[in-house]
Coordinates of C-alpha atoms and ligand atoms in Angstrom, one line a residue:
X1 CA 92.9 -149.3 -103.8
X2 CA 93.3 -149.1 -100.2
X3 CA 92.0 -151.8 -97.2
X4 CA 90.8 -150.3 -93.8
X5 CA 89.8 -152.5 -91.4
X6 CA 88.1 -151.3 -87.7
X7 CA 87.4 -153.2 -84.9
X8 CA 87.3 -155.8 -86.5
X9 CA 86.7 -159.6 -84.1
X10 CA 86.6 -162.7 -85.3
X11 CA 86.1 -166.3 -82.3
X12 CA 86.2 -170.0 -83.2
X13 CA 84.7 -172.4 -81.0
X14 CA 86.9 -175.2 -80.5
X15 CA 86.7 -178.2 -78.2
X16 CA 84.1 -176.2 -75.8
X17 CA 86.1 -173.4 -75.6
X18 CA 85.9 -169.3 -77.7
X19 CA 89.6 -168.6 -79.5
X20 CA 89.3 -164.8 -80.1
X21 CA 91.7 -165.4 -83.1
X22 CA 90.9 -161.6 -84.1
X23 CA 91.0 -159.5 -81.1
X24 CA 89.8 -156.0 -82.5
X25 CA 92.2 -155.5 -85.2
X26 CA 92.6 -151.6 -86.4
X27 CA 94.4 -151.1 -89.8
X28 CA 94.9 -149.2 -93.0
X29 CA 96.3 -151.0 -96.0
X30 CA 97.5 -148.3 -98.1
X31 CA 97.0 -148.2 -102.0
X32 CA 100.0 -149.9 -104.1
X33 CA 101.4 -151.1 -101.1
X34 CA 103.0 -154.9 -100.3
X35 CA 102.0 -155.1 -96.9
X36 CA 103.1 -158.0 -95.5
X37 CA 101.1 -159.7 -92.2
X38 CA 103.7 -161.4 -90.2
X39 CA 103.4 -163.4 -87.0
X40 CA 104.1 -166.9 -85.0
X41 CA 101.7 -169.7 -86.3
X42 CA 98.4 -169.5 -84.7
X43 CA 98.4 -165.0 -84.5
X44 CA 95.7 -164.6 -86.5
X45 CA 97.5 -164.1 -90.3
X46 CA 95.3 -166.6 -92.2
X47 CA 92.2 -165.8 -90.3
X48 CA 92.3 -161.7 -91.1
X49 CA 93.6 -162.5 -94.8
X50 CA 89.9 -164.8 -95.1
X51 CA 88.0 -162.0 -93.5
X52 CA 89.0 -159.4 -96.0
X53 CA 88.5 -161.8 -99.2
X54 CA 85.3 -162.9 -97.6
X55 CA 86.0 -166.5 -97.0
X56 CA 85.4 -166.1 -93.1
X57 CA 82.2 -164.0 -91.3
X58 CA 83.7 -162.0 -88.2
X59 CA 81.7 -161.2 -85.4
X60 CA 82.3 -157.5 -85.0
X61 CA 83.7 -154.5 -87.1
X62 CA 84.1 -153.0 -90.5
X63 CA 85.8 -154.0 -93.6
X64 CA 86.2 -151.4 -96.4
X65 CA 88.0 -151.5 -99.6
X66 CA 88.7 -148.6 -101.6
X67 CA 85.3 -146.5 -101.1
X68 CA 83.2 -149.8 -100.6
X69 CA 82.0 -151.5 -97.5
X70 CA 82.0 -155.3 -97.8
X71 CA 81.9 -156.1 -94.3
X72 CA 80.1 -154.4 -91.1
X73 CA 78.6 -155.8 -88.5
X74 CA 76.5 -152.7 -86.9
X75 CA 75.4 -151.9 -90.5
X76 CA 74.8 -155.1 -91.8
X77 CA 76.7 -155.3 -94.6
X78 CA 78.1 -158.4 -96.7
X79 CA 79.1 -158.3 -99.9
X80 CA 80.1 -162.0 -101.2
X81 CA 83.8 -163.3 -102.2
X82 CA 83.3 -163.2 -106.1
X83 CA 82.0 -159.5 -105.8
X84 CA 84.9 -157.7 -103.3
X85 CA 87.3 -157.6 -107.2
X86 CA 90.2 -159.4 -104.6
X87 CA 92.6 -162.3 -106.3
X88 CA 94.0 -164.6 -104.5
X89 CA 97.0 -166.8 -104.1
X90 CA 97.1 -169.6 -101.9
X91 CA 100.2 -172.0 -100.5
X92 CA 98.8 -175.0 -102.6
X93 CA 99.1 -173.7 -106.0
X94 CA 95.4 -174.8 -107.3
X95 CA 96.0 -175.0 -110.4
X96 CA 94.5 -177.6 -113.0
X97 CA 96.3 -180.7 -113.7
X98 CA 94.3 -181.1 -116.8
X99 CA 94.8 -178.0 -118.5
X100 CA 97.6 -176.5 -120.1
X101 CA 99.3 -173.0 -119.0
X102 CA 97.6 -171.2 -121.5
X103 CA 94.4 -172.5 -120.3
X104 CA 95.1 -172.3 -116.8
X105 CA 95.9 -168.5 -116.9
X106 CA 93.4 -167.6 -119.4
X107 CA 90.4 -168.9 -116.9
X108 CA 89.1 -166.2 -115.1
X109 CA 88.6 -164.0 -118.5
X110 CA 87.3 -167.1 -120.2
X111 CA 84.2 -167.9 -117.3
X112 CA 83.8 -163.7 -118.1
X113 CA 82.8 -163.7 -121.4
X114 CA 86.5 -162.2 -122.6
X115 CA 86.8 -162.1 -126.6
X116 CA 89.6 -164.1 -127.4
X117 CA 92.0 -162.1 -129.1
X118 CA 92.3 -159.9 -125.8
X119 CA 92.4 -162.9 -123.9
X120 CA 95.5 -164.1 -125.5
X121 CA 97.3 -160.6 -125.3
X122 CA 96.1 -160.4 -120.8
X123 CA 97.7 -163.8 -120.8
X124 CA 100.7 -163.3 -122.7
X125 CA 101.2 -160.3 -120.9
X126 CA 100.8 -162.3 -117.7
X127 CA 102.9 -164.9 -118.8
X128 CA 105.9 -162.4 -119.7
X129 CA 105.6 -160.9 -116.1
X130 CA 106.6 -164.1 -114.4
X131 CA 108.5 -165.0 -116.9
X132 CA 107.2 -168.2 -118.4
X133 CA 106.2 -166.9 -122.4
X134 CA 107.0 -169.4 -124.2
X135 CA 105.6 -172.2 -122.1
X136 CA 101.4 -171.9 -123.3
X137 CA 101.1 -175.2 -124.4
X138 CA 102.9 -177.1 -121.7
X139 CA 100.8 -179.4 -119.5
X140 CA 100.6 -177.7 -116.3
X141 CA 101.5 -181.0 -114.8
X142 CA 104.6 -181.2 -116.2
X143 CA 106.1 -178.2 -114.6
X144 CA 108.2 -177.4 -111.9
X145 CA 106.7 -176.2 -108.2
X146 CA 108.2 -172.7 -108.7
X147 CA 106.9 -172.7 -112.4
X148 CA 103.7 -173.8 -110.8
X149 CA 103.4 -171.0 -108.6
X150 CA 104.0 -168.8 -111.1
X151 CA 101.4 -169.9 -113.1
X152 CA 99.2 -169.2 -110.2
X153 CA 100.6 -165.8 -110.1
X154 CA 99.7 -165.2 -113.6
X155 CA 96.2 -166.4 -113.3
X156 CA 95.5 -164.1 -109.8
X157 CA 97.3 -161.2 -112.3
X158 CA 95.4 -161.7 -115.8
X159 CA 91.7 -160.3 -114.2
X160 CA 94.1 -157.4 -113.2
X161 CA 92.4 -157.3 -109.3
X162 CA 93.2 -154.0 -107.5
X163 CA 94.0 -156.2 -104.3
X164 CA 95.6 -159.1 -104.6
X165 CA 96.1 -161.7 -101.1
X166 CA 98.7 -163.4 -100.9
X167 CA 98.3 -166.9 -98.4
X168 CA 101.9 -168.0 -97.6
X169 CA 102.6 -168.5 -101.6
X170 CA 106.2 -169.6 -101.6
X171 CA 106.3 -171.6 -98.6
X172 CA 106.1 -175.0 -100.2
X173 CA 108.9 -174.0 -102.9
X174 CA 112.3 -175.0 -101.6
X175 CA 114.9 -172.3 -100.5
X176 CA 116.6 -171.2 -104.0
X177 CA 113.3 -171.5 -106.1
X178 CA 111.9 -169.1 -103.0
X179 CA 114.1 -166.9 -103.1
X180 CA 113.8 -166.4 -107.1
X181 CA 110.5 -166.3 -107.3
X182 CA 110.0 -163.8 -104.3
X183 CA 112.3 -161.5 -106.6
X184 CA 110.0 -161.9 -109.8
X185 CA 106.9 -161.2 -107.4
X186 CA 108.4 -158.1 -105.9
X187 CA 109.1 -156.7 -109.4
X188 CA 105.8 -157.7 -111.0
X189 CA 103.4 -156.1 -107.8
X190 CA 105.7 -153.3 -107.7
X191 CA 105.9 -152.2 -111.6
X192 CA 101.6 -152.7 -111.7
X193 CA 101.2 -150.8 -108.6
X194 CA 98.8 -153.4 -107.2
X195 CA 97.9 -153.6 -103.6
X196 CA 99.0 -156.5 -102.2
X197 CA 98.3 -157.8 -99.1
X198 CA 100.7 -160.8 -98.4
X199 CA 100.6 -163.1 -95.4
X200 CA 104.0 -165.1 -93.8
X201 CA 105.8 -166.3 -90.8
X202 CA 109.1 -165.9 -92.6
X203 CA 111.1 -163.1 -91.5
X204 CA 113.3 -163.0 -94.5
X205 CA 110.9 -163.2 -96.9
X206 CA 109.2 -160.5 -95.1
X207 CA 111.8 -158.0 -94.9
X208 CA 113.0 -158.5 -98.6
X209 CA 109.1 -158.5 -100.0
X210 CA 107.4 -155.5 -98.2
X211 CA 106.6 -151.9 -98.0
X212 CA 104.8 -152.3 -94.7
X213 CA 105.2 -155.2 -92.3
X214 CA 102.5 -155.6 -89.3
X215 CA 104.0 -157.7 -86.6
X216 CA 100.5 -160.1 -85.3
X217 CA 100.7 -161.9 -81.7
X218 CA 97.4 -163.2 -80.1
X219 CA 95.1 -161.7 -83.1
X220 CA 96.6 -158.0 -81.9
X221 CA 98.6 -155.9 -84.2
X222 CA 101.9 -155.4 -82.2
X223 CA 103.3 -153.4 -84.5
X224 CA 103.8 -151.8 -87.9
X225 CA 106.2 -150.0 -90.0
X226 CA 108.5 -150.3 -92.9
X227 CA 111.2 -153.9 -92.7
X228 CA 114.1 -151.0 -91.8
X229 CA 112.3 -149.8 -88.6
X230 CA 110.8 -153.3 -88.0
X231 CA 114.1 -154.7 -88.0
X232 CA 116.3 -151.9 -86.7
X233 CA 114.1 -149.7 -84.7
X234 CA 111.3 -152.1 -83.7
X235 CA 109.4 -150.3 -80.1
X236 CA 108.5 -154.0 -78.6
X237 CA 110.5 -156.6 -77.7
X238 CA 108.2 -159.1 -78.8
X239 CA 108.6 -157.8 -82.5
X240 CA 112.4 -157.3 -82.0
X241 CA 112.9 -160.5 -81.4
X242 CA 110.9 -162.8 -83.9
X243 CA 111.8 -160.5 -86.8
X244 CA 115.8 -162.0 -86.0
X245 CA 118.2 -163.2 -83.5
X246 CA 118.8 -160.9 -80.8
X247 CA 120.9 -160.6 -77.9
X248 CA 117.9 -159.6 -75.7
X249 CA 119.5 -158.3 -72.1
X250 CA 117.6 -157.2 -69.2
X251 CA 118.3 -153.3 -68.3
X252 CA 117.7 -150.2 -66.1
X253 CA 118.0 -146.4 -67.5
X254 CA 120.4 -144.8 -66.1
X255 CA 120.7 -141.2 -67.7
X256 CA 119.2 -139.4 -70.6
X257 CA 121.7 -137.9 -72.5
X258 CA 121.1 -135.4 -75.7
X259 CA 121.8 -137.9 -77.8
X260 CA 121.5 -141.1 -76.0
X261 CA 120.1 -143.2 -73.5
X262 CA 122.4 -144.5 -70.8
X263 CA 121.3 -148.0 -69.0
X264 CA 123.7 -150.5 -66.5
X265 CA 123.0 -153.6 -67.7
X266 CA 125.3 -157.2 -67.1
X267 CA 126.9 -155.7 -70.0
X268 CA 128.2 -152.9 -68.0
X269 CA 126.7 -149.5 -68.5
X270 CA 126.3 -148.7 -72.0
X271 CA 125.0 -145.5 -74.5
X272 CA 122.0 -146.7 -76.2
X273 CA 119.7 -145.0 -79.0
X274 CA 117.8 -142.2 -77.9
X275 CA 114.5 -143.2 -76.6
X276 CA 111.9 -141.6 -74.7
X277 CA 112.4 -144.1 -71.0
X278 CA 112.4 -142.4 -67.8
X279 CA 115.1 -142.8 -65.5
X280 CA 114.5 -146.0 -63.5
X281 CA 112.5 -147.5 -66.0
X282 CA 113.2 -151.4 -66.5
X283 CA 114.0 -152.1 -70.2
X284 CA 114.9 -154.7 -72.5
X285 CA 118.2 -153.9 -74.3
X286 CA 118.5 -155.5 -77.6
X287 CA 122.1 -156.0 -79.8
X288 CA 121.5 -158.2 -83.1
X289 CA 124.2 -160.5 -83.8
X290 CA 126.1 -158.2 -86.9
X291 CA 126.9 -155.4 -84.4
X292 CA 128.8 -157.6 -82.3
X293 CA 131.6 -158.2 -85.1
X294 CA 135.1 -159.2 -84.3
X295 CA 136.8 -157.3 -87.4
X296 CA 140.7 -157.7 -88.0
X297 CA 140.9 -153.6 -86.9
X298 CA 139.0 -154.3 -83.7
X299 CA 141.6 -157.0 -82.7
X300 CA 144.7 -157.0 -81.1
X301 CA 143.7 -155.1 -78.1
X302 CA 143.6 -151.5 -77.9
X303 CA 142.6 -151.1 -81.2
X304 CA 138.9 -151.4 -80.3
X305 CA 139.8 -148.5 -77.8
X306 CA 141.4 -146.4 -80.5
X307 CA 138.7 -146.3 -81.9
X308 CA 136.0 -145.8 -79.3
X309 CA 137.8 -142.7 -78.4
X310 CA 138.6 -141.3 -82.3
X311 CA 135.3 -140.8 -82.6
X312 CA 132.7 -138.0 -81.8
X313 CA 129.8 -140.9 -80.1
X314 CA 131.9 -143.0 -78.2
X315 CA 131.6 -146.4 -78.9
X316 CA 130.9 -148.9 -76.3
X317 CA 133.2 -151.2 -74.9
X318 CA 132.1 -154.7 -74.5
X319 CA 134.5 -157.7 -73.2
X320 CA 133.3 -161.0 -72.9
X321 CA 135.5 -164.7 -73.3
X322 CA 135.2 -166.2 -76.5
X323 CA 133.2 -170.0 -75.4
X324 CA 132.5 -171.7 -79.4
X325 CA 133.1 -170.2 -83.0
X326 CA 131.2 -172.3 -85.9
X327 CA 132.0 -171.9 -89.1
X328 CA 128.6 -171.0 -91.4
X329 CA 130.1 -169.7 -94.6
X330 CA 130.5 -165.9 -94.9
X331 CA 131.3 -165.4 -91.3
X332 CA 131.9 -167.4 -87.6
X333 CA 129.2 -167.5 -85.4
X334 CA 130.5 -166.9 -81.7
X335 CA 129.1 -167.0 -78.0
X336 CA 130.7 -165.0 -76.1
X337 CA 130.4 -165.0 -72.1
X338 CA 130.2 -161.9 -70.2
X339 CA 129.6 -162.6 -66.8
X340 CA 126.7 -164.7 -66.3
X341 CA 125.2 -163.2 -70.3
X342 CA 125.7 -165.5 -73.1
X343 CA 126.1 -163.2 -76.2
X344 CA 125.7 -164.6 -79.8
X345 CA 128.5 -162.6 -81.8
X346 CA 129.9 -162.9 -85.1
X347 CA 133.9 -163.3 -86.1
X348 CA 135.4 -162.4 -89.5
X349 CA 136.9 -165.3 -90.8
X350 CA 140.2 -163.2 -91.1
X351 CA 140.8 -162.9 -87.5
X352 CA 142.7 -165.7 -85.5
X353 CA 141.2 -166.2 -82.2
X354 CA 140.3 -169.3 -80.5
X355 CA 137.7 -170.4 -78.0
X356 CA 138.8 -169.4 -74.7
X357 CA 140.5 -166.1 -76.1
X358 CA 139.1 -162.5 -74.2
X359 CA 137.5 -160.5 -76.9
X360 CA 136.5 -157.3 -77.3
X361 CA 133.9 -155.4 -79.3
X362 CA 132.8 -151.8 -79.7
X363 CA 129.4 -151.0 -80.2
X364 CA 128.0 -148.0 -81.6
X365 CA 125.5 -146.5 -79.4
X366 CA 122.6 -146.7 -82.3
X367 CA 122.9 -150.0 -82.2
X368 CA 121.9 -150.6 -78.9
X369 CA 118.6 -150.7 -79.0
X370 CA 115.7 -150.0 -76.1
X371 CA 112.4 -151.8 -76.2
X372 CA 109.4 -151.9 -73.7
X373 CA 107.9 -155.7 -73.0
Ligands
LIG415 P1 99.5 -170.4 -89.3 O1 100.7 -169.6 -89.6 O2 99.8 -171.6 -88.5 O3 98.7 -170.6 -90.5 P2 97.8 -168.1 -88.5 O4 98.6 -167.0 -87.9 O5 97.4 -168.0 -89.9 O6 98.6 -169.4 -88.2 P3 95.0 -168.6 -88.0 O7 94.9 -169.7 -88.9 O8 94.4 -167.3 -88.4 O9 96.5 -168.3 -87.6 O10 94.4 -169.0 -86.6 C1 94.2 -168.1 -85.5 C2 93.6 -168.8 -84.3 O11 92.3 -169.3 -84.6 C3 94.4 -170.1 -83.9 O12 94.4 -170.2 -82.5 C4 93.6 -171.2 -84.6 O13 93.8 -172.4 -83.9 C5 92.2 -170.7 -84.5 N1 91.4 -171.2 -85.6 C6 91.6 -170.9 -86.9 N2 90.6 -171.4 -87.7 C7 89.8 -172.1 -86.8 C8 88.6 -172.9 -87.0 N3 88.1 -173.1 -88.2 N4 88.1 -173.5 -85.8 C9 88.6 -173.2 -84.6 N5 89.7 -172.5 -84.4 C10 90.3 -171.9 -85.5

C-alpha cells in the first residue's frame, strides 16, 4: 500500500515561541518500498513518522494511505491510530518483561480474537523470519537487546500490517548486533513486500536499508532518490554532505563541455560531471574521500599522468603535500594540502609515502561532482 502525504504542516509551541517542525511536506511513499526518512536531529523525522500512524494532529494537509484518507485538515478527516492497519516499531523495544516470546509475539492476534491453532503457525512463521524459532518459551527478559528487537519485529510482523514504521529501531543495539539485525530486516521487509516507512539519522544504515531515502532539513524535504543517487549524484550540497564525508570546495563554471562541466576551483580547473550550470555560476564542487586514492599504480610520479592521458575522459590531475596519514584498518586516511584547501584523501597501505611527501591523484571527471547550496 502506498503513503501520500500533501501539504502537510505540523507547529509546536515551545517556551512562547511556534516550531514549524513540518513545513508543508509533499511526498509519495510507494507500495513495497523501504523508504527511509533521513535527517540531522531536530528535521522533523519523528514528528512526520507520528503524523502518519496518528500519534500527532497536524495543522494543515492530507494524509492518505492506499485509497483511504486518515488525515485532512480542509475535509475534516481523522481516522484514529488503531484503525489506519500501520505497525509500528519504536527505539525502546516495548516489549513485556513478564511474558514469554511466544506470548509477546502472539499479542496482537490474541486481543483479536485469533483461534489458536493459526495463532501459533502467524507466530512461528514470525519467529522463523527473524530468526529466533526455537526460543517461544524463553522469558523475554532474559534475552539479548538484538534478540529483543527482534522480538519486536516479529510482534509488528505477526498482524501482517501493509505499512509498517519504523522509529530509529536499531539505534540502541551496539554496532555488530546493528549491523546483523539491519541485514535480517532488509531480507524479511523485502521477501513480504511490505511498505516500510523507516526513520534514521544514520547514513550507513540508511544507504544499506533503503529503496528510497528522503534527505529532511528544517521539516522540508531536501531531497529524494534511491541511496546510489543520494550518495553519488546528490543535487544539494546540504544532502551531499550529511549522507558522508566530502571534500566540499567552493567553484565557478568555466565551460560546458559535451560531456562535462569545466570549473576553476583552488583545485585548479577541473572536468566535472555533466550538469546543467550556466557559465559563471558559483558552485559547490564535491570529491568524497575514496576518489582521492593513492594506489601503488598512481605513484611514482608520472604514472598518474600515464594514465590521465591513456584514456578517452582525461583524468584530472590533482597535486597537493601529503600533511598526516592515520592508520584505520583497510586503508590510511590522508590530508592533503593544496594551496590554502585541506583535502581528506585516502592511501593504500601498499604505498610508501610519508607526511611531507608531494602526492598526486587523478580524478575521474564523474567523480567530481556539482551541487547548488
Ligand atoms: P531526532 O532525530 O532528534 O529525534 P527528529 O528529526 O525526529 O529529531 P522531531 O522530533 O520530529 O525531529 O522534532 C522536530 C522539531 O519539533 C524539533 O525542533 C523539536 O524540538 C520540535 N518538537 C518535537 N516535538 C515537540 C513537542 N512535543 N513540543 C515542542 N516542540 C517539539
Amino acid at each position: 500500500m502506498d503513503i501520500h502525504i500533501e501539504g502537510l504542516v505540523k507547529t509546536y509551541q515551545s517556551e512562547g515561541r511556534t516550531v514549524r517542525a513540518l513545513d508543508g511536506i509533499d511526498l509519495h511513499i510507494p507500495a513495497n518500498q523501504i523508504f527511509t526518512l533521513l535527517g540531522p536531529s531536530g528535521c522533523g523525522k519523528t514528528t512526520l513518522l507520528r503524523c502518519i500512524v496518528g500519534l500527532e494532529t497536524p495543522d494543515d494537509g492530507e494524509i492518505r494511505i492506499g485509497d483511504q484518507i486518515v488525515w485532512s485538515g480542509r475535509k475534516r478527516i481523522s481516522v484514529p491510530p488503531e484503525k489506519r492497519g500501520l505497525g509500528m516499531v519504536f527505539q525502546t523495544y516495548a516489549i513485556w518483561p513478564h511474558m514469554n516470546v511466544f506470548d509477546n509475539v502472539a499479542y496482537p492476534l490474541q486481543v483479536r480474537g485469533v483461534r489458536r491453532p493459526v495463532i501459533r503457525e502467524k507466530v512461528s512463521k514470525a519467529l522463523r523470519f527473524v530468526q529466533l524459532e526455537g526460543l517461544e518459551s524463553r522469558a523475554a527478559t532474559r534475552l539479548s537487546g538484538g534478540q529483543q528487537q527482534r522480538v519486536a519485529l516479529a510482534r509488528a510482523l505477526v498482524a501482517e500490517p501493509k505499512v509498517i514504521l519504523f522509529d530509529e529501531p536499531l539505534s540502541n543495539l551496539d554496532a555488530k548486533l546493528r549491523e546483523e539485525t539491519r541485514k535480517i530486516l532488509r531480507r524479511f521487509l523485502t521477501d513480504l513486500g511490505i511498505t516500510a516507512v523507516y526513520v534514521t539519522h544514520d547514513r550507513v544504515e540508511a544507504l544499506a536499508l533503503s529503496d528510497s531515502i528522503a534527505v529532511l532539513n528544517g521539516g522540508h524535504i531536501i531531497e529524494r532518490g534511491d541511496p546510489q543517487k543520494i550518495y553519488f549524484n546528490a543535487d544539494h550540497r546540504f544532502v551531499a554532505d550529511f549522507i558522508g564525508r566530502a571534500n566540499l570546495v567552493a567553484a565557478t563554471v568555466l565551460a560546458q563541455e559535451a560531456d562535462a562541466t569545466v570549473v576553476q576551483s583552488p583545485l585548479g580547473v577541473l572536468r566535472c560531471q555533466k550538469r546543467d550550470f550556466s557559465v559563471g555560476a558559483s558552485v559547490t564542487l564535491c570529491i568524497r574521500p575514496e576518489f582521492l586514492l593513492l594506489s601503488r599504480f598512481e605513484t611514482g610520479g608520472s604514472a598518474g599522468a600515464a594514465d590521465a592521458a591513456a584514456t578517452a575522459t582525461p583524468l584530472n590531475l590533482i597535486e597537493g603535500r601529503l600533511e598526516t596519514l592515520d592508520f584505520v584498518g583497510e586503508v590510511y586516511e590522508a590530508e592533503v594540502r593544496v594551496g590554502d584547501q585541506l583535502l581528506l584523501a585516502r592511501v593504500d597501505p601498499a604505498v610508501m609515502v610519508a607526511a611531507g611527501d608531494t602526492v598526486r591523484f587523478a580524478l575521474a571527471p564523474e567523480h567530481g561532482l556539482l551541487v547548488m547550496e
